[in-house]
Amino acid sequence: MDFRFTDDQLTLAESVRDYLAGTHGPEVLRRLDTEGNRDPAIWQGLVEMGLTGLLVPEAQGGLGMGLVEAALIAAECGRACLAEPLVDTAFVGVPWLVGRGEAEGLEAVVAGERRIALSHAINPWVADGEGAPVQSVDPLRNLALRDGEATDDADLLNLGALMSAAQLVGLVDAMLTQAVEYAKIRTQFGQPVGAFQGLKHQLASCSVAIEFAKPVVWRAASALQDGAASAAVHVSHAKLAATDAAMLTAETAIQVHGAMGYTYEVDLHFWMKRAWALAGAWGDRAFHYARIDDAVLGGALAIGPEHTFA
Amino acid sequence: MNLTYTPRQQAFRAEVRAWMEANVPKEPLVTLECREGYDSHVEWERRLASGNWGMVTWPEEFGGRGLDLIEWLIFEEEYFRAGGPNRANQNGIFLLGPTIMEFGTPEQKARFLPPMARGEVIWAQAWSEPGAGSDMAAIQSKAVRDGDHYVITGQKTWSSRAAFADWGFGIFRTDPESKRHKGLTFILFDINSPGITRRPIRQLHGDTGFAELFFDEVRVPVENCLAGEGQGWSVAMATAGFERGLMLRSPGRFQATAKRLVELYREHGHKASPAAREAVLQAWGAAQAYAYNTYAVASKIMAGGKIGAEASLNKIFWSELDRNMHRTAMQLLGAAAELKRFDDGRVNQWLEGYIFSLSGPIYAGSNEVQRNIIAERLLGLPRVGAG
């Protein structure tokens, strides 16, 4: 029993964080917002870091890592508000295909030449896929309506929900940091607004919400990676906890920014809108509550102090 | 990340489970907050000690088992699974015991720890004063040095367990010229010493759990001072850290409450609102989240890490979770929520629990103070007010 990431996992996440912080700052988001949302050079950078092949088996030229590593990297993608479809392709699409024994052709994903945008019946539209365009509140999200039947495969849904939760973790961290930094420099009534307890306590509540959502997300990643029988419940728990922390933090962060928060000029809106988009993607609150309801009140899941990990 | 138990940990769980199943009282004990209940809880402490289950995380030399934190979590899970009573000895196990281990002399360790581990001496906290609650540095009770004694004069209040406990610990102003955090000394005292008057305080639920202590020139030997004169604040902060930190409230307690809440919902859910149903599920989720986080922090500490201001996150989370769960139970009970005993004679433990849960966000540093700590020390927001 050891509820920690390994040093290798932490080093990997840190290198991705540093890379995105250096190459994918708010000024990049602004440029993409006016110049077409996607940039082959950014994608190429992710490919060169090996991230498109993170979950591709080594036999197909990938790194052969697991969902725990992918969830950690997805959180970094959220933190940077990454617009490129790395998470959908590499951390949802790839593991789903590998799980179905359809690993052929994944070399092209490793090389960055193939992107995977999977439709699922729970999502009315698909991100970064072919079809009639639909406009999202998130200006960097490319949605499309697709014709034909979509799968309702539960494994795909669990991967999508888990990786959305992981991105929300990073989005919350970033929004909280932005709000705190703004509260330190914005002065009113002769002091930084962050010195007022009215703001401090709201920001502290966001801290509590996200710090107790994180271990739920990591636990879900571990359960799904191990193929635990109860993995679906833990994924739903993770999606709910991360979504609730994200909605709270987004609303708090805009409040802390005051009128500036209501402008298009402040960076915050990119992160806030991504959080709103992911909150309802891959199963909304009602859907995930219903799954927990079935397991907990329905009695299928063993509960109580002796069942922390069972 | 390895979220499975080793065979040794599984065997340990089985050992705890067997002992608890054989020894935990079949009927819940009367509340700790009255003479009869206090005595039965102390008796339970001695039963635990007889099986060497009293102070499991303490080193063996002081009467413990030297368990690591994961084993402690397993112990606590099994304790609450079996419905183990609240711990009369809590101040000793989690607060004073670790403090003496860190700051005490070898003589103090030998004198105070073994009787604490055996459940022979039960300890009360004596921090707060009428003018020093959340603002503990405003303490005024004086301890004046007179030869090899301190002479204590002043008043402590809201002292947990002090209505019935044997000994107490707290900080006193030994330097009359000092202000705020300086000039304070951590002193242990026999509550039955001449000059101490204890006045039990009737609590919200009507019973007496905490007490006021009046000190009228109480003579306490100098060897009862911990870590030296003037060191009281830093010792108290270490103690408060233990309290708010990992061990004051183990997750098992809340997972057990969440499970009882699920069972209550099965009984009363047909007349409950959809919001109550969601609150029940949220209770399960939050209790699990608290457990995961505790395992994560325990893993970090076992690998050499420390817990600092993060302890404030814990304190807010469990205290608000506990209040939310009991509020939900009161809603599910509907009209019966107000009854002290149900028609069948059972004590309404949800009512008692709800009332008790209202103290959680107040004691051990109010949640407002905790939110300030998070904002200032974890998030780095500017400080305000007196330091």
PDB file of C-alpha atoms in Angstrom, chain A residues 36-308:
ATOM      1  CA  GLY A  36      -7.844  29.113 -36.281  1.00  0.00           C
ATOM      2  CA  ASN A  37      -7.518  27.185 -33.017  1.00  0.00           C
ATOM      3  CA  ARG A  38      -4.970  24.576 -34.057  1.00  0.00           C
ATOM      4  CA  ASP A  39      -1.267  24.853 -34.765  1.00  0.00           C
ATOM      5  CA  PRO A  40       0.726  21.987 -36.344  1.00  0.00           C
ATOM      6  CA  ALA A  41       3.853  23.220 -34.603  1.00  0.00           C
ATOM      7  CA  ILE A  42       2.303  22.726 -31.150  1.00  0.00           C
ATOM      8  CA  TRP A  43       1.114  19.267 -32.139  1.00  0.00           C
ATOM      9  CA  GLN A  44       4.569  18.423 -33.456  1.00  0.00           C
ATOM     10  CA  GLY A  45       6.088  19.452 -30.125  1.00  0.00           C
ATOM     11  CA  LEU A  46       3.779  17.058 -28.269  1.00  0.00           C
ATOM     12  CA  VAL A  47       4.692  14.290 -30.724  1.00  0.00           C
ATOM     13  CA  GLU A  48       8.391  14.904 -30.181  1.00  0.00           C
ATOM     14  CA  MET A  49       7.917  14.596 -26.423  1.00  0.00           C
ATOM     15  CA  GLY A  50       6.464  11.143 -27.091  1.00  0.00           C
ATOM     16  CA  LEU A  51       3.076  12.079 -25.647  1.00  0.00           C
ATOM     17  CA  THR A  52       0.961  10.820 -28.566  1.00  0.00           C
ATOM     18  CA  GLY A  53       2.580   7.423 -28.019  1.00  0.00           C
ATOM     19  CA  LEU A  54       2.378   7.445 -24.204  1.00  0.00           C
ATOM     20  CA  LEU A  55      -0.160   4.605 -24.094  1.00  0.00           C
ATOM     21  CA  VAL A  56       0.749   2.928 -27.392  1.00  0.00           C
ATOM     22  CA  PRO A  57       2.382  -0.470 -26.750  1.00  0.00           C
ATOM     23  CA  GLU A  58       6.133  -0.562 -27.173  1.00  0.00           C
ATOM     24  CA  ALA A  59       5.691  -3.046 -30.047  1.00  0.00           C
ATOM     25  CA  GLN A  60       4.011  -0.250 -32.020  1.00  0.00           C
ATOM     26  CA  GLY A  61       6.723   2.233 -31.136  1.00  0.00           C
ATOM     27  CA  GLY A  62       5.000   3.808 -28.155  1.00  0.00           C
ATOM     28  CA  LEU A  63       6.034   4.197 -24.526  1.00  0.00           C
ATOM     29  CA  GLY A  64       3.614   1.554 -23.245  1.00  0.00           C
ATOM     30  CA  MET A  65       2.676   3.468 -20.115  1.00  0.00           C
ATOM     31  CA  GLY A  66      -0.550   3.240 -18.112  1.00  0.00           C
ATOM     32  CA  LEU A  67      -3.630   5.285 -17.309  1.00  0.00           C
ATOM     33  CA  VAL A  68      -2.118   6.669 -14.096  1.00  0.00           C
ATOM     34  CA  GLU A  69       0.653   8.353 -16.082  1.00  0.00           C
ATOM     35  CA  ALA A  70      -1.876   9.469 -18.693  1.00  0.00           C
ATOM     36  CA  ALA A  71      -4.127  11.005 -16.024  1.00  0.00           C
ATOM     37  CA  LEU A  72      -1.175  12.930 -14.619  1.00  0.00           C
ATOM     38  CA  ILE A  73      -0.333  14.277 -18.085  1.00  0.00           C
ATOM     39  CA  ALA A  74      -4.009  15.048 -18.771  1.00  0.00           C
ATOM     40  CA  ALA A  75      -3.980  17.201 -15.634  1.00  0.00           C
ATOM     41  CA  GLU A  76      -1.007  19.085 -17.086  1.00  0.00           C
ATOM     42  CA  CYS A  77      -2.937  19.568 -20.334  1.00  0.00           C
ATOM     43  CA  GLY A  78      -5.742  21.081 -18.280  1.00  0.00           C
ATOM     44  CA  ARG A  79      -3.339  23.308 -16.394  1.00  0.00           C
ATOM     45  CA  ALA A  80      -2.033  24.685 -19.720  1.00  0.00           C
ATOM     46  CA  CYS A  81      -5.551  24.771 -21.227  1.00  0.00           C
ATOM     47  CA  LEU A  82      -4.067  22.822 -24.143  1.00  0.00           C
ATOM     48  CA  ALA A  83      -6.191  23.180 -27.257  1.00  0.00           C
ATOM     49  CA  GLU A  84      -4.698  20.361 -29.364  1.00  0.00           C
ATOM     50  CA  PRO A  85      -6.633  17.053 -29.136  1.00  0.00           C
ATOM     51  CA  LEU A  86      -3.887  15.153 -27.312  1.00  0.00           C
ATOM     52  CA  VAL A  87      -6.084  13.806 -24.516  1.00  0.00           C
ATOM     53  CA  ASP A  88      -8.876  12.595 -26.840  1.00  0.00           C
ATOM     54  CA  THR A  89      -6.475  10.962 -29.260  1.00  0.00           C
ATOM     55  CA  ALA A  90      -3.770   9.563 -27.043  1.00  0.00           C
ATOM     56  CA  PHE A  91      -5.395   9.014 -23.628  1.00  0.00           C
ATOM     57  CA  VAL A  92      -8.974   8.117 -24.636  1.00  0.00           C
ATOM     58  CA  GLY A  93      -8.800   6.805 -28.204  1.00  0.00           C
ATOM     59  CA  VAL A  94      -5.556   4.844 -27.984  1.00  0.00           C
ATOM     60  CA  PRO A  95      -6.257   2.891 -24.758  1.00  0.00           C
ATOM     61  CA  TRP A  96      -9.767   2.096 -25.988  1.00  0.00           C
ATOM     62  CA  LEU A  97      -8.450   0.656 -29.258  1.00  0.00           C
ATOM     63  CA  VAL A  98      -5.671  -1.211 -27.452  1.00  0.00           C
ATOM     64  CA  GLY A  99      -8.219  -2.619 -24.985  1.00  0.00           C
ATOM     65  CA  ARG A 100     -10.244  -3.942 -27.931  1.00  0.00           C
ATOM     66  CA  GLY A 101      -7.208  -5.539 -29.481  1.00  0.00           C
ATOM     67  CA  GLU A 102      -7.173  -3.012 -32.326  1.00  0.00           C
ATOM     68  CA  ALA A 103      -3.610  -1.841 -31.899  1.00  0.00           C
ATOM     69  CA  GLU A 104      -2.671  -2.047 -35.574  1.00  0.00           C
ATOM     70  CA  GLY A 105      -1.883   1.269 -37.148  1.00  0.00           C
ATOM     71  CA  LEU A 106      -1.077   3.001 -33.896  1.00  0.00           C
ATOM     72  CA  GLU A 107       2.428   3.733 -35.202  1.00  0.00           C
ATOM     73  CA  ALA A 108       0.796   6.562 -37.096  1.00  0.00           C
ATOM     74  CA  VAL A 109      -0.534   7.998 -33.820  1.00  0.00           C
ATOM     75  CA  VAL A 110       2.942   7.839 -32.306  1.00  0.00           C
ATOM     76  CA  ALA A 111       4.246   9.695 -35.356  1.00  0.00           C
ATOM     77  CA  GLY A 112       1.532  12.318 -34.995  1.00  0.00           C
ATOM     78  CA  GLU A 113      -0.013  11.526 -38.381  1.00  0.00           C
ATOM     79  CA  ARG A 114      -3.237  10.023 -37.076  1.00  0.00           C
ATOM     80  CA  ARG A 115      -5.717  11.570 -34.670  1.00  0.00           C
ATOM     81  CA  ILE A 116      -8.536   9.631 -33.104  1.00  0.00           C
ATOM     82  CA  ALA A 117     -11.843  11.357 -32.456  1.00  0.00           C
ATOM     83  CA  LEU A 118     -14.366   8.847 -31.177  1.00  0.00           C
ATOM     84  CA  SER A 119     -18.095   9.447 -31.005  1.00  0.00           C
ATOM     85  CA  HIS A 120     -19.946   8.122 -28.011  1.00  0.00           C
ATOM     86  CA  ALA A 121     -23.702   7.994 -27.556  1.00  0.00           C
ATOM     87  CA  ILE A 122     -23.418   9.979 -24.318  1.00  0.00           C
ATOM     88  CA  ASN A 123     -21.917  12.967 -26.128  1.00  0.00           C
ATOM     89  CA  PRO A 124     -24.149  14.632 -28.712  1.00  0.00           C
ATOM     90  CA  TRP A 125     -21.056  15.819 -30.577  1.00  0.00           C
ATOM     91  CA  VAL A 126     -17.454  14.935 -31.041  1.00  0.00           C
ATOM     92  CA  ALA A 127     -14.392  17.084 -30.382  1.00  0.00           C
ATOM     93  CA  ASP A 128     -11.899  17.517 -33.230  1.00  0.00           C
ATOM     94  CA  GLY A 129     -13.771  15.182 -35.542  1.00  0.00           C
ATOM     95  CA  GLU A 130     -15.417  15.324 -38.968  1.00  0.00           C
ATOM     96  CA  GLY A 131     -18.949  16.617 -39.241  1.00  0.00           C
ATOM     97  CA  ALA A 132     -21.139  19.698 -39.207  1.00  0.00           C
ATOM     98  CA  PRO A 133     -19.512  22.289 -36.943  1.00  0.00           C
ATOM     99  CA  VAL A 134     -21.162  23.230 -33.656  1.00  0.00           C
ATOM    100  CA  GLN A 135     -19.958  26.169 -31.623  1.00  0.00           C
ATOM    101  CA  SER A 136     -18.835  25.602 -28.052  1.00  0.00           C
ATOM    102  CA  VAL A 137     -18.618  28.244 -25.327  1.00  0.00           C
ATOM    103  CA  ASP A 138     -14.932  27.268 -25.294  1.00  0.00           C
ATOM    104  CA  PRO A 139     -13.490  29.186 -28.253  1.00  0.00           C
ATOM    105  CA  LEU A 140     -10.650  26.668 -28.649  1.00  0.00           C
ATOM    106  CA  ARG A 141     -12.850  23.602 -28.747  1.00  0.00           C
ATOM    107  CA  ASN A 142     -13.741  22.299 -32.225  1.00  0.00           C
ATOM    108  CA  LEU A 143     -17.024  20.433 -32.014  1.00  0.00           C
ATOM    109  CA  ALA A 144     -18.803  18.627 -34.813  1.00  0.00           C
ATOM    110  CA  LEU A 145     -22.076  16.766 -35.193  1.00  0.00           C
ATOM    111  CA  ARG A 146     -21.536  13.390 -36.747  1.00  0.00           C
ATOM    112  CA  ASP A 147     -24.002  11.307 -38.734  1.00  0.00           C
ATOM    113  CA  GLY A 148     -24.783   7.733 -37.867  1.00  0.00           C
ATOM    114  CA  GLU A 149     -24.905   5.618 -34.767  1.00  0.00           C
ATOM    115  CA  ALA A 150     -22.312   6.164 -32.077  1.00  0.00           C
ATOM    116  CA  THR A 151     -21.126   3.411 -29.806  1.00  0.00           C
ATOM    117  CA  ASP A 152     -22.364   3.280 -26.224  1.00  0.00           C
ATOM    118  CA  ASP A 153     -19.375   1.248 -25.104  1.00  0.00           C
ATOM    119  CA  ALA A 154     -18.806   1.608 -21.348  1.00  0.00           C
ATOM    120  CA  ASP A 155     -15.021   1.316 -21.533  1.00  0.00           C
ATOM    121  CA  LEU A 156     -14.835   4.258 -23.895  1.00  0.00           C
ATOM    122  CA  LEU A 157     -17.113   6.291 -21.661  1.00  0.00           C
ATOM    123  CA  ASN A 158     -15.004   5.502 -18.585  1.00  0.00           C
ATOM    124  CA  LEU A 159     -11.823   6.562 -20.345  1.00  0.00           C
ATOM    125  CA  GLY A 160     -13.429   9.791 -21.521  1.00  0.00           C
ATOM    126  CA  ALA A 161     -14.850  10.580 -18.086  1.00  0.00           C
ATOM    127  CA  LEU A 162     -11.598   9.786 -16.277  1.00  0.00           C
ATOM    128  CA  MET A 163      -9.511  11.936 -18.587  1.00  0.00           C
ATOM    129  CA  SER A 164     -12.022  14.789 -18.372  1.00  0.00           C
ATOM    130  CA  ALA A 165     -11.768  14.609 -14.580  1.00  0.00           C
ATOM    131  CA  ALA A 166      -7.975  14.666 -14.782  1.00  0.00           C
ATOM    132  CA  GLN A 167      -8.011  17.714 -17.062  1.00  0.00           C
ATOM    133  CA  LEU A 168     -10.422  19.430 -14.662  1.00  0.00           C
ATOM    134  CA  VAL A 169      -7.885  18.913 -11.855  1.00  0.00           C
ATOM    135  CA  GLY A 170      -5.289  20.886 -13.796  1.00  0.00           C
ATOM    136  CA  LEU A 171      -7.817  23.507 -14.854  1.00  0.00           C
ATOM    137  CA  VAL A 172      -8.772  24.079 -11.210  1.00  0.00           C
ATOM    138  CA  ASP A 173      -5.148  24.423 -10.109  1.00  0.00           C
ATOM    139  CA  ALA A 174      -4.583  26.978 -12.847  1.00  0.00           C
ATOM    140  CA  MET A 175      -7.722  28.995 -12.120  1.00  0.00           C
ATOM    141  CA  LEU A 176      -6.923  29.045  -8.413  1.00  0.00           C
ATOM    142  CA  THR A 177      -3.381  30.242  -9.119  1.00  0.00           C
ATOM    143  CA  GLN A 178      -4.641  32.991 -11.411  1.00  0.00           C
ATOM    144  CA  ALA A 179      -7.181  34.167  -8.836  1.00  0.00           C
ATOM    145  CA  VAL A 180      -4.564  34.163  -6.058  1.00  0.00           C
ATOM    146  CA  GLU A 181      -2.044  36.073  -8.158  1.00  0.00           C
ATOM    147  CA  TYR A 182      -4.663  38.659  -9.078  1.00  0.00           C
ATOM    148  CA  ALA A 183      -5.772  39.003  -5.441  1.00  0.00           C
ATOM    149  CA  LYS A 184      -2.190  39.780  -4.452  1.00  0.00           C
ATOM    150  CA  ILE A 185      -1.751  42.662  -6.912  1.00  0.00           C
ATOM    151  CA  ARG A 186      -5.191  44.229  -7.182  1.00  0.00           C
ATOM    152  CA  THR A 187      -5.419  46.979  -4.551  1.00  0.00           C
ATOM    153  CA  GLN A 188      -8.648  48.471  -3.190  1.00  0.00           C
ATOM    154  CA  PHE A 189      -9.331  50.324   0.066  1.00  0.00           C
ATOM    155  CA  GLY A 190      -5.569  50.677   0.424  1.00  0.00           C
ATOM    156  CA  GLN A 191      -4.648  46.992   0.490  1.00  0.00           C
ATOM    157  CA  PRO A 192      -4.434  43.989  -1.795  1.00  0.00           C
ATOM    158  CA  VAL A 193      -7.926  42.519  -2.102  1.00  0.00           C
ATOM    159  CA  GLY A 194      -6.412  39.155  -1.173  1.00  0.00           C
ATOM    160  CA  ALA A 195      -5.875  40.454   2.360  1.00  0.00           C
ATOM    161  CA  PHE A 196      -9.647  40.571   2.903  1.00  0.00           C
ATOM    162  CA  GLN A 197     -10.990  37.513   4.630  1.00  0.00           C
ATOM    163  CA  GLY A 198     -14.063  37.627   2.404  1.00  0.00           C
ATOM    164  CA  LEU A 199     -11.849  36.568  -0.506  1.00  0.00           C
ATOM    165  CA  LYS A 200      -9.389  34.471   1.491  1.00  0.00           C
ATOM    166  CA  HIS A 201     -12.070  32.173   2.786  1.00  0.00           C
ATOM    167  CA  GLN A 202     -13.607  31.642  -0.641  1.00  0.00           C
ATOM    168  CA  LEU A 203     -10.229  30.784  -2.129  1.00  0.00           C
ATOM    169  CA  ALA A 204      -9.421  28.487   0.795  1.00  0.00           C
ATOM    170  CA  SER A 205     -12.673  26.622   0.115  1.00  0.00           C
ATOM    171  CA  CYS A 206     -11.544  26.040  -3.480  1.00  0.00           C
ATOM    172  CA  SER A 207      -8.290  24.655  -2.119  1.00  0.00           C
ATOM    173  CA  VAL A 208     -10.179  22.223   0.091  1.00  0.00           C
ATOM    174  CA  ALA A 209     -12.411  21.130  -2.792  1.00  0.00           C
ATOM    175  CA  ILE A 210      -9.570  20.402  -5.208  1.00  0.00           C
ATOM    176  CA  GLU A 211      -7.190  18.818  -2.712  1.00  0.00           C
ATOM    177  CA  PHE A 212      -9.865  16.275  -1.802  1.00  0.00           C
ATOM    178  CA  ALA A 213     -10.869  15.719  -5.449  1.00  0.00           C
ATOM    179  CA  LYS A 214      -7.339  14.851  -6.568  1.00  0.00           C
ATOM    180  CA  PRO A 215      -6.909  11.562  -4.695  1.00  0.00           C
ATOM    181  CA  VAL A 216     -10.333  10.472  -5.982  1.00  0.00           C
ATOM    182  CA  VAL A 217      -9.135  11.017  -9.555  1.00  0.00           C
ATOM    183  CA  TRP A 218      -5.854   9.189  -9.003  1.00  0.00           C
ATOM    184  CA  ARG A 219      -7.638   6.331  -7.303  1.00  0.00           C
ATOM    185  CA  ALA A 220     -10.021   6.066 -10.274  1.00  0.00           C
ATOM    186  CA  ALA A 221      -7.110   6.043 -12.711  1.00  0.00           C
ATOM    187  CA  SER A 222      -5.479   3.261 -10.753  1.00  0.00           C
ATOM    188  CA  ALA A 223      -8.726   1.258 -10.606  1.00  0.00           C
ATOM    189  CA  LEU A 224      -9.365   1.611 -14.344  1.00  0.00           C
ATOM    190  CA  GLN A 225      -5.763   0.756 -15.153  1.00  0.00           C
ATOM    191  CA  ASP A 226      -5.995  -2.409 -13.029  1.00  0.00           C
ATOM    192  CA  GLY A 227      -9.383  -3.326 -14.494  1.00  0.00           C
ATOM    193  CA  ALA A 228     -10.978  -3.370 -11.027  1.00  0.00           C
ATOM    194  CA  ALA A 229     -14.592  -4.548 -10.971  1.00  0.00           C
ATOM    195  CA  SER A 230     -15.640  -1.322  -9.227  1.00  0.00           C
ATOM    196  CA  ALA A 231     -13.684   0.957 -11.581  1.00  0.00           C
ATOM    197  CA  ALA A 232     -16.798   2.517 -13.167  1.00  0.00           C
ATOM    198  CA  VAL A 233     -18.040   3.785  -9.772  1.00  0.00           C
ATOM    199  CA  HIS A 234     -14.664   5.316  -9.007  1.00  0.00           C
ATOM    200  CA  VAL A 235     -14.546   7.002 -12.402  1.00  0.00           C
ATOM    201  CA  SER A 236     -17.981   8.509 -11.767  1.00  0.00           C
ATOM    202  CA  HIS A 237     -16.861   9.623  -8.314  1.00  0.00           C
ATOM    203  CA  ALA A 238     -13.786  11.247  -9.867  1.00  0.00           C
ATOM    204  CA  LYS A 239     -15.787  13.047 -12.548  1.00  0.00           C
ATOM    205  CA  LEU A 240     -18.220  14.413  -9.957  1.00  0.00           C
ATOM    206  CA  ALA A 241     -15.573  15.508  -7.475  1.00  0.00           C
ATOM    207  CA  ALA A 242     -13.483  17.206 -10.151  1.00  0.00           C
ATOM    208  CA  THR A 243     -16.521  18.848 -11.763  1.00  0.00           C
ATOM    209  CA  ASP A 244     -17.803  20.228  -8.471  1.00  0.00           C
ATOM    210  CA  ALA A 245     -14.358  21.594  -7.592  1.00  0.00           C
ATOM    211  CA  ALA A 246     -14.091  23.128 -11.061  1.00  0.00           C
ATOM    212  CA  MET A 247     -17.473  24.859 -10.995  1.00  0.00           C
ATOM    213  CA  LEU A 248     -16.780  26.253  -7.525  1.00  0.00           C
ATOM    214  CA  THR A 249     -13.309  27.441  -8.465  1.00  0.00           C
ATOM    215  CA  ALA A 250     -14.409  28.998 -11.763  1.00  0.00           C
ATOM    216  CA  GLU A 251     -17.141  30.983 -10.038  1.00  0.00           C
ATOM    217  CA  THR A 252     -14.804  32.017  -7.236  1.00  0.00           C
ATOM    218  CA  ALA A 253     -12.015  32.972  -9.606  1.00  0.00           C
ATOM    219  CA  ILE A 254     -14.222  35.277 -11.663  1.00  0.00           C
ATOM    220  CA  GLN A 255     -15.557  36.856  -8.472  1.00  0.00           C
ATOM    221  CA  VAL A 256     -12.019  37.497  -7.237  1.00  0.00           C
ATOM    222  CA  HIS A 257     -11.173  39.162 -10.557  1.00  0.00           C
ATOM    223  CA  GLY A 258     -14.148  41.490 -10.158  1.00  0.00           C
ATOM    224  CA  ALA A 259     -15.167  43.412 -13.263  1.00  0.00           C
ATOM    225  CA  MET A 260     -11.899  42.405 -14.953  1.00  0.00           C
ATOM    226  CA  GLY A 261     -13.084  38.809 -14.702  1.00  0.00           C
ATOM    227  CA  TYR A 262     -16.049  39.692 -16.866  1.00  0.00           C
ATOM    228  CA  THR A 263     -13.840  40.863 -19.705  1.00  0.00           C
ATOM    229  CA  TYR A 264     -12.384  38.920 -22.624  1.00  0.00           C
ATOM    230  CA  GLU A 265      -9.070  40.549 -21.785  1.00  0.00           C
ATOM    231  CA  VAL A 266      -8.276  38.497 -18.672  1.00  0.00           C
ATOM    232  CA  ASP A 267      -6.820  35.042 -19.355  1.00  0.00           C
ATOM    233  CA  LEU A 268      -9.118  33.309 -16.900  1.00  0.00           C
ATOM    234  CA  HIS A 269     -11.970  32.904 -19.372  1.00  0.00           C
ATOM    235  CA  PHE A 270     -10.142  30.280 -21.459  1.00  0.00           C
ATOM    236  CA  TRP A 271      -9.767  28.001 -18.428  1.00  0.00           C
ATOM    237  CA  MET A 272     -13.248  28.696 -17.123  1.00  0.00           C
ATOM    238  CA  LYS A 273     -14.858  27.835 -20.455  1.00  0.00           C
ATOM    239  CA  ARG A 274     -12.854  24.633 -20.821  1.00  0.00           C
ATOM    240  CA  ALA A 275     -14.050  23.645 -17.356  1.00  0.00           C
ATOM    241  CA  TRP A 276     -17.689  24.322 -18.284  1.00  0.00           C
ATOM    242  CA  ALA A 277     -17.283  22.248 -21.443  1.00  0.00           C
ATOM    243  CA  LEU A 278     -15.699  19.272 -19.700  1.00  0.00           C
ATOM    244  CA  ALA A 279     -18.195  19.419 -16.817  1.00  0.00           C
ATOM    245  CA  GLY A 280     -20.914  18.047 -19.083  1.00  0.00           C
ATOM    246  CA  ALA A 281     -18.774  15.963 -21.438  1.00  0.00           C
ATOM    247  CA  TRP A 282     -18.506  12.179 -21.082  1.00  0.00           C
ATOM    248  CA  GLY A 283     -21.432  12.012 -18.679  1.00  0.00           C
ATOM    249  CA  ASP A 284     -22.972  14.889 -16.786  1.00  0.00           C
ATOM    250  CA  ARG A 285     -23.617  15.073 -13.046  1.00  0.00           C
ATOM    251  CA  ALA A 286     -26.946  13.274 -13.330  1.00  0.00           C
ATOM    252  CA  PHE A 287     -25.395  10.402 -15.242  1.00  0.00           C
ATOM    253  CA  HIS A 288     -22.506   9.893 -12.860  1.00  0.00           C
ATOM    254  CA  TYR A 289     -24.683  10.272  -9.774  1.00  0.00           C
ATOM    255  CA  ALA A 290     -26.979   7.608 -11.164  1.00  0.00           C
ATOM    256  CA  ARG A 291     -24.053   5.184 -11.497  1.00  0.00           C
ATOM    257  CA  ILE A 292     -22.974   5.850  -7.903  1.00  0.00           C
ATOM    258  CA  ASP A 293     -26.586   5.554  -6.774  1.00  0.00           C
ATOM    259  CA  ASP A 294     -26.906   2.128  -8.389  1.00  0.00           C
ATOM    260  CA  ALA A 295     -23.716   0.912  -6.755  1.00  0.00           C
ATOM    261  CA  VAL A 296     -24.038   2.455  -3.282  1.00  0.00           C
ATOM    262  CA  LEU A 297     -27.780   2.471  -2.601  1.00  0.00           C
ATOM    263  CA  GLY A 298     -28.337  -0.513  -4.885  1.00  0.00           C
ATOM    264  CA  GLY A 299     -25.905  -2.481  -2.753  1.00  0.00           C
ATOM    265  CA  ALA A 300     -23.536  -3.755  -5.458  1.00  0.00           C
ATOM    266  CA  LEU A 301     -20.590  -1.897  -3.932  1.00  0.00           C
ATOM    267  CA  ALA A 302     -19.315  -2.930  -0.506  1.00  0.00           C
ATOM    268  CA  ILE A 303     -19.152   0.182   1.677  1.00  0.00           C
ATOM    269  CA  GLY A 304     -17.881   1.002   5.155  1.00  0.00           C
ATOM    270  CA  PRO A 305     -14.552   1.640   6.863  1.00  0.00           C
ATOM    271  CA  GLU A 306     -13.045  -1.704   5.882  1.00  0.00           C
ATOM    272  CA  HIS A 307     -13.804  -1.106   2.201  1.00  0.00           C
ATOM    273  CA  THR A 308     -11.635   1.913   1.435  1.00  0.00           C
TER     274      THR A 308
END
